[in-house]
Coordinates of N, CA and C in Angstrom, one line a residue:
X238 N 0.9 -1.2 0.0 CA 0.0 0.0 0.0 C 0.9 1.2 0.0
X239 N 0.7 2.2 -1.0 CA 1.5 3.2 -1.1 C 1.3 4.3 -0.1
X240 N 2.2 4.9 0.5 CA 2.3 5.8 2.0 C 2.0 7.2 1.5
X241 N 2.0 8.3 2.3 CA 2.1 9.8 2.0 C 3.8 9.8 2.2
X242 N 3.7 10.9 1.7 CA 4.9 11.1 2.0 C 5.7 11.8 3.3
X243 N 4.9 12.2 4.0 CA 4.9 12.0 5.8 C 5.4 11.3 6.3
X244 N 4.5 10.3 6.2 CA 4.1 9.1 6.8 C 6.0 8.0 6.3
X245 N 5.8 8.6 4.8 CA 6.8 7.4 4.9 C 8.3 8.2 5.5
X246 N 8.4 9.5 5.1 CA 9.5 10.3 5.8 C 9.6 9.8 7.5
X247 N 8.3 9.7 8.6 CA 8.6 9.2 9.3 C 8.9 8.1 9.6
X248 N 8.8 6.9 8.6 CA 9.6 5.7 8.8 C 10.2 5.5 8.7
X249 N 11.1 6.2 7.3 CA 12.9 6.4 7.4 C 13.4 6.9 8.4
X250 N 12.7 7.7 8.6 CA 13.8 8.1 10.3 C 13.4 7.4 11.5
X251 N 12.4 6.5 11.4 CA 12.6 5.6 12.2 C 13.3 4.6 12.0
X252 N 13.3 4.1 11.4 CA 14.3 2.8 10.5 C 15.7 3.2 11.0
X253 N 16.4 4.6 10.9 CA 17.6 4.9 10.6 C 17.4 5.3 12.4
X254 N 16.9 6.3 13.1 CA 17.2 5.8 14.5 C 17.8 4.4 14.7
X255 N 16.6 3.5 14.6 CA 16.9 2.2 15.0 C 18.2 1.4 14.4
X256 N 18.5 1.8 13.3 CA 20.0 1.6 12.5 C 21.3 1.7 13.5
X257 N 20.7 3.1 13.7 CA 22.1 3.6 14.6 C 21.9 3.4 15.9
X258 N 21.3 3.1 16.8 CA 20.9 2.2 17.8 C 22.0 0.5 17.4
X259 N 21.7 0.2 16.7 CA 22.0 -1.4 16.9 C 23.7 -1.2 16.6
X260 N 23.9 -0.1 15.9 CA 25.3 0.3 16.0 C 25.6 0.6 16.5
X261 N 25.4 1.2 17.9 CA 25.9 2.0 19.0 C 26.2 0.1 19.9
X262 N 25.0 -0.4 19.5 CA 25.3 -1.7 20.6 C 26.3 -2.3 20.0
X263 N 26.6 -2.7 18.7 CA 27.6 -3.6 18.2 C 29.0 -2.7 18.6
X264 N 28.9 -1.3 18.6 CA 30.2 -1.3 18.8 C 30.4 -0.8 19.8
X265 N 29.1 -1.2 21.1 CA 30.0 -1.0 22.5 C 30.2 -1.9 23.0
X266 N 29.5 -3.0 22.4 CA 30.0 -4.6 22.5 C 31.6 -5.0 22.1
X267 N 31.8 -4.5 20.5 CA 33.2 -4.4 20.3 C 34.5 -3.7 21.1
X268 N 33.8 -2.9 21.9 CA 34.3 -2.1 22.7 C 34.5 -2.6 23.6
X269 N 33.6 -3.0 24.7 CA 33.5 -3.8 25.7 C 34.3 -5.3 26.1
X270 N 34.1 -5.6 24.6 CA 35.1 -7.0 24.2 C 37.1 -6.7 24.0
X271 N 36.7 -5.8 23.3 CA 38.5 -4.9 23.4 C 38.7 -4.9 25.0
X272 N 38.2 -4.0 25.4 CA 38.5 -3.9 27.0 C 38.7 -5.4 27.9
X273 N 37.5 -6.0 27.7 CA 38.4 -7.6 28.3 C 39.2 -8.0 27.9
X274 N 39.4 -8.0 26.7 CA 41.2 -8.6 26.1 C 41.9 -8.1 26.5
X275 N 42.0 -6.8 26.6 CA 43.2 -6.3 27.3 C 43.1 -5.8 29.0
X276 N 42.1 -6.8 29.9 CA 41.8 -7.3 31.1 C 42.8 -8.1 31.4
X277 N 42.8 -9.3 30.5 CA 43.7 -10.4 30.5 C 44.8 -10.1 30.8
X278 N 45.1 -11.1 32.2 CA 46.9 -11.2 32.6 C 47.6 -12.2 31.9
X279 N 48.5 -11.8 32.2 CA 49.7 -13.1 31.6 C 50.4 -13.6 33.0
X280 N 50.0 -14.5 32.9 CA 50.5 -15.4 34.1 C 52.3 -15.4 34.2
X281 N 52.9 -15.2 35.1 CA 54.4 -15.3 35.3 C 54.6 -16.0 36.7
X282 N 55.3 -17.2 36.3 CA 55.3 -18.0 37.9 C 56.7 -17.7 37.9
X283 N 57.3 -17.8 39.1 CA 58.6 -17.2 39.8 C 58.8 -18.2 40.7
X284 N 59.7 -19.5 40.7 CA 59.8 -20.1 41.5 C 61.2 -19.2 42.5
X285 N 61.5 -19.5 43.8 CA 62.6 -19.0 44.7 C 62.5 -19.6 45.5
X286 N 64.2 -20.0 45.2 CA 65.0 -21.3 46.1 C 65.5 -21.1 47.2
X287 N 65.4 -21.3 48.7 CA 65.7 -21.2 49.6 C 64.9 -20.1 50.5
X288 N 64.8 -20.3 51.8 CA 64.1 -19.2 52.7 C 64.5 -18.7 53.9
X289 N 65.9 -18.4 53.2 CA 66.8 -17.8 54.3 C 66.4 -16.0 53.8
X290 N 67.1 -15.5 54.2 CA 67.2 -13.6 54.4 C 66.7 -13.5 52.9
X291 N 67.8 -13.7 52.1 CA 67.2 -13.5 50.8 C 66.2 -13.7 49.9
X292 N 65.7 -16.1 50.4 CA 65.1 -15.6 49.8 C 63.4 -14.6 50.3
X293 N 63.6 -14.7 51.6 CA 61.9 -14.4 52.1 C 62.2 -13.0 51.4
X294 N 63.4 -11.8 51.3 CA 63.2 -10.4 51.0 C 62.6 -10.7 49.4
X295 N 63.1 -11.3 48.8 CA 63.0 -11.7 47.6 C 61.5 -12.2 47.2
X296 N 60.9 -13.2 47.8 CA 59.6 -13.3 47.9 C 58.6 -11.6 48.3
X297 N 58.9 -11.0 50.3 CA 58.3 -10.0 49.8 C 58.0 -9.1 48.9
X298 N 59.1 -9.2 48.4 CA 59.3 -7.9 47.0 C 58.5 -8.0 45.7
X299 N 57.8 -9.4 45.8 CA 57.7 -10.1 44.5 C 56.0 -9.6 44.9
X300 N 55.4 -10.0 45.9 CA 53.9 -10.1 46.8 C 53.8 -8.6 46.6
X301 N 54.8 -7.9 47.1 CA 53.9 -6.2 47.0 C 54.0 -5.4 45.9
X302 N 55.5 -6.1 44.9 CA 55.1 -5.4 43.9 C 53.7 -5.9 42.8
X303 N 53.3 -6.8 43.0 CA 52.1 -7.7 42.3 C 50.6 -6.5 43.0
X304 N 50.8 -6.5 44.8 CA 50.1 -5.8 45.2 C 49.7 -4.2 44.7
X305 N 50.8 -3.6 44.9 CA 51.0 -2.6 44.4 C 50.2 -1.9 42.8
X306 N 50.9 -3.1 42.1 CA 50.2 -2.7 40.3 C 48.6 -3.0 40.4
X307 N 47.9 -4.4 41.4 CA 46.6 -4.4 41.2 C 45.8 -2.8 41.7
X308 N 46.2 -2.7 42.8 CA 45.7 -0.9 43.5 C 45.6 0.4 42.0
X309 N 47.3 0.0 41.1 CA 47.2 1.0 40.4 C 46.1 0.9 39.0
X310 N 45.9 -0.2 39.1 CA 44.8 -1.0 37.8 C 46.4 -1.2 36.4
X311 N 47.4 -1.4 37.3 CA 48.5 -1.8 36.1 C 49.1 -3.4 36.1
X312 N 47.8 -4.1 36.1 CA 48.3 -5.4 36.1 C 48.2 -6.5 35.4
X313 N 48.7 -6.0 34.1 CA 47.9 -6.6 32.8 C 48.9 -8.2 32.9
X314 N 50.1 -7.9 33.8 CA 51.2 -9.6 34.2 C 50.3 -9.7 36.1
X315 N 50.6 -10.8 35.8 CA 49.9 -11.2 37.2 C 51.5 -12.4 37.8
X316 N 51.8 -11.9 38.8 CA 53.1 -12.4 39.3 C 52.6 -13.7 40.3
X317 N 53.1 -15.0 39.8 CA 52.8 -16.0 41.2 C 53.9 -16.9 41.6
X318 N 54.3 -16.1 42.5 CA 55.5 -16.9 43.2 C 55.5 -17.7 44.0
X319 N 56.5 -18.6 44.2 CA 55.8 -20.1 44.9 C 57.6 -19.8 45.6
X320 N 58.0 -20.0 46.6 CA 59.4 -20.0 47.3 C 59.2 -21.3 47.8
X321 N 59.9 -22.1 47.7 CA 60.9 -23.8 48.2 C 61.8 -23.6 48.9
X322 N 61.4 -24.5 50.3 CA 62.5 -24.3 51.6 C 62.7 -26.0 51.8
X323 N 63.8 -26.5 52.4 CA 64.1 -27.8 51.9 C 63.7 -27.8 53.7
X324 N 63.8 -27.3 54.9 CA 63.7 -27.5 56.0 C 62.1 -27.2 56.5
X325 N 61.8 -27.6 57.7 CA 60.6 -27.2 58.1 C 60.4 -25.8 58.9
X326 N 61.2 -25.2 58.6 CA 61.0 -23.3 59.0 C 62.0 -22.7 58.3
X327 N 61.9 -21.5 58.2 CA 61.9 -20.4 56.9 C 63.8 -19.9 58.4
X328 N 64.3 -19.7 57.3 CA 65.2 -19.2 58.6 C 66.9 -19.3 57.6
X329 N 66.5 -20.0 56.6 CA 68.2 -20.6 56.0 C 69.3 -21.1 57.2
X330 N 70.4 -20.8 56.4 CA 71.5 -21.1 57.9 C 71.2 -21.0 58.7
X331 N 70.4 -19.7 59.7 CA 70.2 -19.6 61.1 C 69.5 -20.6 61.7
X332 N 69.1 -21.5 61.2 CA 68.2 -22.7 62.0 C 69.2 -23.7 62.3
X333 N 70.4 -23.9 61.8 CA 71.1 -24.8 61.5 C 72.7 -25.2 61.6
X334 N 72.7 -23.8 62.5 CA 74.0 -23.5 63.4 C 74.6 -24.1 65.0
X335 N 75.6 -24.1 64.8 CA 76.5 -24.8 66.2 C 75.2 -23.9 67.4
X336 N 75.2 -24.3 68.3 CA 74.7 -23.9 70.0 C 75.5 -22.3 70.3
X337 N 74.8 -21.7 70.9 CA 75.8 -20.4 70.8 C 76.2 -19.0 69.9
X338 N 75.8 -19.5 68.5 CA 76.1 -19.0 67.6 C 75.6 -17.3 67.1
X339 N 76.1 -16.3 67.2 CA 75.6 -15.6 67.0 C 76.0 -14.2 65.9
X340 N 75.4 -13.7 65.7 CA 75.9 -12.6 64.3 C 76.9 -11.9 64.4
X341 N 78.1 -11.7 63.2 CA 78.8 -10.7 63.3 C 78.3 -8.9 63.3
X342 N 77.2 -8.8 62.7 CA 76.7 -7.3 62.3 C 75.3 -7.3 63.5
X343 N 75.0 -6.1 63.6 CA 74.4 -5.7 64.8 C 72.8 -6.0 64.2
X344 N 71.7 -5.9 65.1 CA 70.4 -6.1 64.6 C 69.7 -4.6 63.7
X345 N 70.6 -4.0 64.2 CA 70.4 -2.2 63.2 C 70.9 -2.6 61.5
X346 N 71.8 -3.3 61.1 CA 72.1 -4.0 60.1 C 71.3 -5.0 59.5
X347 N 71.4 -5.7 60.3 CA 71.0 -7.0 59.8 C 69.2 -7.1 59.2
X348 N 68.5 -6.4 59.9 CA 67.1 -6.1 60.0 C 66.5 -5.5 58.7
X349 N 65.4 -5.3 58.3 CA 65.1 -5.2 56.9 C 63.9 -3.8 57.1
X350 N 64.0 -2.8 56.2 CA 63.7 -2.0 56.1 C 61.8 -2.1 56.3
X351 N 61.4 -3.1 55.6 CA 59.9 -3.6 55.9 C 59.9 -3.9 57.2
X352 N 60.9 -3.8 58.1 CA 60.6 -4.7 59.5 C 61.6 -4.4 60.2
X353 N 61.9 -2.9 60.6 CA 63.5 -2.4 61.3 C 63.3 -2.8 62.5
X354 N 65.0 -2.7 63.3 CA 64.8 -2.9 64.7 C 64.3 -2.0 65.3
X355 N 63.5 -2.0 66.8 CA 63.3 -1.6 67.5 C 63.9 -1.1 68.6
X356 N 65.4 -1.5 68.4 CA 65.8 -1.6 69.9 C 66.5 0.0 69.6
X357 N 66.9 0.7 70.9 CA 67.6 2.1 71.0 C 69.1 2.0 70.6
X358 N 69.4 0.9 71.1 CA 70.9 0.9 70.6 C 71.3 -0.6 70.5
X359 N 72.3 -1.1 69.5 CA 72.3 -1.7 68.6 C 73.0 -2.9 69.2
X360 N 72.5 -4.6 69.0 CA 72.2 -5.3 69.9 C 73.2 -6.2 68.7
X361 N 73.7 -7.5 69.5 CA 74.4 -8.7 67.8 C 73.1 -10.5 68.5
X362 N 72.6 -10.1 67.8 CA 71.9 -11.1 68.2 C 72.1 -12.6 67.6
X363 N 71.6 -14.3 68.4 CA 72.1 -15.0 68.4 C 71.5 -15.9 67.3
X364 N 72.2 -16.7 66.4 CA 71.0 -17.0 65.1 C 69.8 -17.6 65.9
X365 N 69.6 -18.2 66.9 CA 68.2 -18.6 67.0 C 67.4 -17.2 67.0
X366 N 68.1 -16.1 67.3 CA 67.5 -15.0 67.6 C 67.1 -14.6 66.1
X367 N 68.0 -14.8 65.7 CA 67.7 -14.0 64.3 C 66.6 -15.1 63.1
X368 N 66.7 -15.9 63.5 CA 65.6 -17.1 62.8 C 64.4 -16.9 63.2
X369 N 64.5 -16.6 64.1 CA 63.2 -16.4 64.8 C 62.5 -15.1 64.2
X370 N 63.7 -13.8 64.5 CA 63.3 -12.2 63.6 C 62.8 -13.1 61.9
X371 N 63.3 -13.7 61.4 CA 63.4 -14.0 59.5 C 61.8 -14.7 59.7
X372 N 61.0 -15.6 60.7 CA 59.7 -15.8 60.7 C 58.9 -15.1 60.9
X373 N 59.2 -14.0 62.2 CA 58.1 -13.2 62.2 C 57.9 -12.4 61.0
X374 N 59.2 -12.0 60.0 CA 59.0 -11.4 59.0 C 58.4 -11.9 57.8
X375 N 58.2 -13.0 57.8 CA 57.3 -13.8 56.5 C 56.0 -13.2 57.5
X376 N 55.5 -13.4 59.0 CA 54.2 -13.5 58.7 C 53.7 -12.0 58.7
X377 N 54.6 -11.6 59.1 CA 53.7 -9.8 59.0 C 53.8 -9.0 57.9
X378 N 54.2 -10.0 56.8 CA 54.4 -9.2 55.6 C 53.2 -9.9 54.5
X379 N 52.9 -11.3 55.3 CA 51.9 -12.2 54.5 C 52.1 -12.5 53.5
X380 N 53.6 -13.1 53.7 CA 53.6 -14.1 52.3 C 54.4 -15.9 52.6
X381 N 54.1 -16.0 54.2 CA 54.2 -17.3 54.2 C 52.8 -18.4 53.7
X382 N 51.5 -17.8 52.8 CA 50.8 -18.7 51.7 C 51.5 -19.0 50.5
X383 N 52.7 -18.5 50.0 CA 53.5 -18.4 49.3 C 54.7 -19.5 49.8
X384 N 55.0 -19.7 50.5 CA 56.1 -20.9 51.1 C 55.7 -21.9 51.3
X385 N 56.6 -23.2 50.9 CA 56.4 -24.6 50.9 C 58.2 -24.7 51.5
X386 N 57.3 -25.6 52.9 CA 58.4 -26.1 53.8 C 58.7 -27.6 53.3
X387 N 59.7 -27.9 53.9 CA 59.7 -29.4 53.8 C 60.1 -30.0 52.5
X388 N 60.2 -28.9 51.3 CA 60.1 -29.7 50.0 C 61.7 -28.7 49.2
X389 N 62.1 -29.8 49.0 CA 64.0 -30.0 48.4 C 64.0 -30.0 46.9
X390 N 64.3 -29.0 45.8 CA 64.6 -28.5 44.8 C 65.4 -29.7 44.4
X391 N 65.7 -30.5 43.5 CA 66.7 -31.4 43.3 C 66.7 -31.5 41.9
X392 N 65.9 -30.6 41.1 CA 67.0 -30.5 39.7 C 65.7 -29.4 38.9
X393 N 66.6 -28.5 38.2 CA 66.2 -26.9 37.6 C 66.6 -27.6 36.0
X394 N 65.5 -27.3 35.1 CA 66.0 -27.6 33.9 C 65.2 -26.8 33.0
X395 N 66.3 -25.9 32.0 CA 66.0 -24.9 30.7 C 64.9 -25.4 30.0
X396 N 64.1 -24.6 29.6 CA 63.4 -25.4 28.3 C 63.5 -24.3 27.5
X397 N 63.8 -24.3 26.1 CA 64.3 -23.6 25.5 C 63.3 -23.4 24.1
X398 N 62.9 -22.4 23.4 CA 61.8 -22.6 22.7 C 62.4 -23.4 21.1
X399 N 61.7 -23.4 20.0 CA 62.5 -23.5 19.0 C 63.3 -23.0 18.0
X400 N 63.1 -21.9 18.2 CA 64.3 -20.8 17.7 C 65.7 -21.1 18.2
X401 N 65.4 -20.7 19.8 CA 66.7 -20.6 21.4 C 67.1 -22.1 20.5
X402 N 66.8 -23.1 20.8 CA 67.4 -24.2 21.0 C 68.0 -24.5 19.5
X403 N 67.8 -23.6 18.4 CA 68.3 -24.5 17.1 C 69.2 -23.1 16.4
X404 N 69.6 -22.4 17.7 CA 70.3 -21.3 17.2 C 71.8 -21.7 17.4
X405 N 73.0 -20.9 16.5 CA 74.0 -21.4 16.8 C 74.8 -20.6 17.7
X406 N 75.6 -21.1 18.7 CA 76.4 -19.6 19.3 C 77.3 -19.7 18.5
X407 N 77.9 -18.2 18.2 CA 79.1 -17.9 17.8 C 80.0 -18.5 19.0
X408 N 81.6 -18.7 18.2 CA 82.3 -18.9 19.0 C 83.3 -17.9 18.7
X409 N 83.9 -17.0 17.3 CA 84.7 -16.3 17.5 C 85.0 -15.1 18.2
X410 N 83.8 -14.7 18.6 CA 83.5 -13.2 19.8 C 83.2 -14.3 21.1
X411 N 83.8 -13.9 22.3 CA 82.9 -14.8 23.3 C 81.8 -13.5 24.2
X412 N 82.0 -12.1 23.8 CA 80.8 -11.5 24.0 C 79.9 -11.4 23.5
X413 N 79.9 -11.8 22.0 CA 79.3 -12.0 21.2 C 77.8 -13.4 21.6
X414 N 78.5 -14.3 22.1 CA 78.4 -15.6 22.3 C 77.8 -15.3 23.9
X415 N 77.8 -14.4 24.5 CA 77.9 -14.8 26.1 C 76.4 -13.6 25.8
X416 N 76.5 -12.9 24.6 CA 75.0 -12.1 24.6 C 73.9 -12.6 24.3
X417 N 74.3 -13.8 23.3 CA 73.0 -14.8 22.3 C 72.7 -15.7 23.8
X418 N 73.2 -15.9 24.7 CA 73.2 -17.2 25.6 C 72.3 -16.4 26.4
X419 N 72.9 -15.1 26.3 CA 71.4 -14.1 27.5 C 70.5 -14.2 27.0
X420 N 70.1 -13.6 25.4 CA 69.1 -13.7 24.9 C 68.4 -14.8 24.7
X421 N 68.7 -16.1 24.9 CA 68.2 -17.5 24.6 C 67.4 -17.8 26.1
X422 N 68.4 -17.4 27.1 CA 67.9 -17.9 28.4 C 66.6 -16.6 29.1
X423 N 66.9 -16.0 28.3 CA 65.8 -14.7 28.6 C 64.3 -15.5 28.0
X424 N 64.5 -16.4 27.1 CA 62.8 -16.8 26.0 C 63.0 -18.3 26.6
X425 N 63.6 -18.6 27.6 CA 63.1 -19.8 28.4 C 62.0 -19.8 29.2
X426 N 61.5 -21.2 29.8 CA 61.3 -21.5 31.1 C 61.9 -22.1 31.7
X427 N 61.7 -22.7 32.8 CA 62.3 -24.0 33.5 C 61.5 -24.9 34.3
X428 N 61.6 -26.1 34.1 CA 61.2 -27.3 35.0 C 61.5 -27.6 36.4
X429 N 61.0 -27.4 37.0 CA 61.4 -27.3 39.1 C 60.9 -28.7 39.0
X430 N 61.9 -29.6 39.5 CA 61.7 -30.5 40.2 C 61.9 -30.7 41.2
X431 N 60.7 -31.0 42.2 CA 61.1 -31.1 44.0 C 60.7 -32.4 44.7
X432 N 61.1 -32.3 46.0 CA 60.7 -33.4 46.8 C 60.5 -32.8 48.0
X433 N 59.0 -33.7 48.5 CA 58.7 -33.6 49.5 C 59.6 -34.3 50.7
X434 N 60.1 -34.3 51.9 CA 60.9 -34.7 52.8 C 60.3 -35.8 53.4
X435 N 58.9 -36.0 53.6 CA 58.6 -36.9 53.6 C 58.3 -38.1 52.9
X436 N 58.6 -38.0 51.5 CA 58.2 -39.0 50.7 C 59.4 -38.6 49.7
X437 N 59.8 -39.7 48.5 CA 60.4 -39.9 47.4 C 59.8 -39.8 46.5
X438 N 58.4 -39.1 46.3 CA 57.9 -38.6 44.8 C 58.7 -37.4 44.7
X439 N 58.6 -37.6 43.0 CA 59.0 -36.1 42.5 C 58.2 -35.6 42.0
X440 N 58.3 -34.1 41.9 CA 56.8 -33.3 41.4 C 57.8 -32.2 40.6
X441 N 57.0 -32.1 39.3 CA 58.1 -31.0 38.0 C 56.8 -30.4 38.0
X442 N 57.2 -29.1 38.3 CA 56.4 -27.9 37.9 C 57.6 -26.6 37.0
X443 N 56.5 -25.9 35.7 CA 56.8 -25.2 34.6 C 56.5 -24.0 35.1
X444 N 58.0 -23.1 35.3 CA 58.1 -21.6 36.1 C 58.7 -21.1 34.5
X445 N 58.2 -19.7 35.0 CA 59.0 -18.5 33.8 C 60.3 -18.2 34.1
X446 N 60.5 -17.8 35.6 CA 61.6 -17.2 36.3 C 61.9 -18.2 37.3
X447 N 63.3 -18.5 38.1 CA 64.2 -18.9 38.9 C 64.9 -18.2 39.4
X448 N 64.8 -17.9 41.2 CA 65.2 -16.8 41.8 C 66.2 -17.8 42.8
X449 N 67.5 -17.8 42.6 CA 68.6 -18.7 43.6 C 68.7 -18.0 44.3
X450 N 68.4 -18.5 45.7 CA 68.8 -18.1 47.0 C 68.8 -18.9 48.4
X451 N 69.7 -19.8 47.6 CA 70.6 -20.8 48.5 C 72.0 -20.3 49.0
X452 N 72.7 -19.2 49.2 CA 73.5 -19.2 50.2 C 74.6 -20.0 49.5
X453 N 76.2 -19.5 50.1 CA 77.3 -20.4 49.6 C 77.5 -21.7 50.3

């Protein structure tokens, strides 16, 4: 049935509202959809070997800088660190010294800026003393969920992608050679294989980063 011309002028511009309506949705959908993709973290696991001084500072560092970027909404890497202690308390050497034994540097030194001493004047405290300071400071910093006691590192292995692994090093520069070996080990992972102390299974878990802090 043929329209006025009114009549049909108002249905083109309703048609064309409605046009641009369903385009406002497709592309705040497309919008919406960009924005979650770029929501998405990239997982980075960080395994760290030992849970003496180093590595618990090493672990804190790792927990507030993660904390820190989610507050700033800059956390498009999501950091998850897992630290491996082969003994049943966080302490390294200090758990595991002669009777007696006590520090050369004062507790004004030795003490960590997230967790200074208290005392007025400056004390050498005895490694039980100081094992004891290295646990209270995993828990008031809240990253002993992050520590696994009990369980022994017993072999770290490269995985190398297939570029890294089918590349040649130079041998006539050895800086040359010692820069491609950075670059290769930088586009790795590694395989953590551990043991629990109470049992002989082995468990291989796939880390981005390996943080040594086992002590000489």
């Amino acid at each position: 049935m043929a329209c006025s011309s009114s009549s049909c002028s108002a249905s083109a511009r309703h048609d064309e509202a409605r046009s641009f309506m369903m385009n406002e949705e497709s592309s705040s959908a497309d919008s919406s959809a960009s924005m979650d993709d770029k929501k998405k973290k990239r997982s980075v696991r960080v395994a760290i070997i030992g849970g003496g001084a180093a590595g618990l500072s090493a672990l804190r560092e790792i927990v507030h800088a993660q904390a820190a970027a989610s507050e700033c909404d800059d956390d498009d890497v999501s950091l998850e660190p897992t630290l491996f202690e082969e003994r049943d308390a966080v302490g390294g050497v200090y758990t595991r010294t002669y009777e007696g034994a006590m520090l050369t540097t004062s507790d004004h030194v030795t003490s960590f800026g997230a967790m200074p001493s208290t005392t007025e004047r400056a004390r050498f405290l005895t490694a039980d003393e100081y094992a004891e300071y290295l646990h209270t400071y995993a828990v008031q910093n809240n990253i002993t969920p992050y520590i696994r006691l009990g369980t022994r590192v017993v072999r770290i292995q490269a995985i190398l992608d297939d570029n890294a692994a089918s590349s040649e090093v130079p041998k006539a520069c050895i800086s040359e050679a010692r820069e491609q070996m950075d670059a290769m080990c930088a586009r790795a992972r590694y395989a953590v294989t551990t043991m629990l102390a109470s049992t002989t299974t082995l468990t291989t878990q796939i880390f981005d980063h390996v943080v040594i802090c086992t002590g000489t």
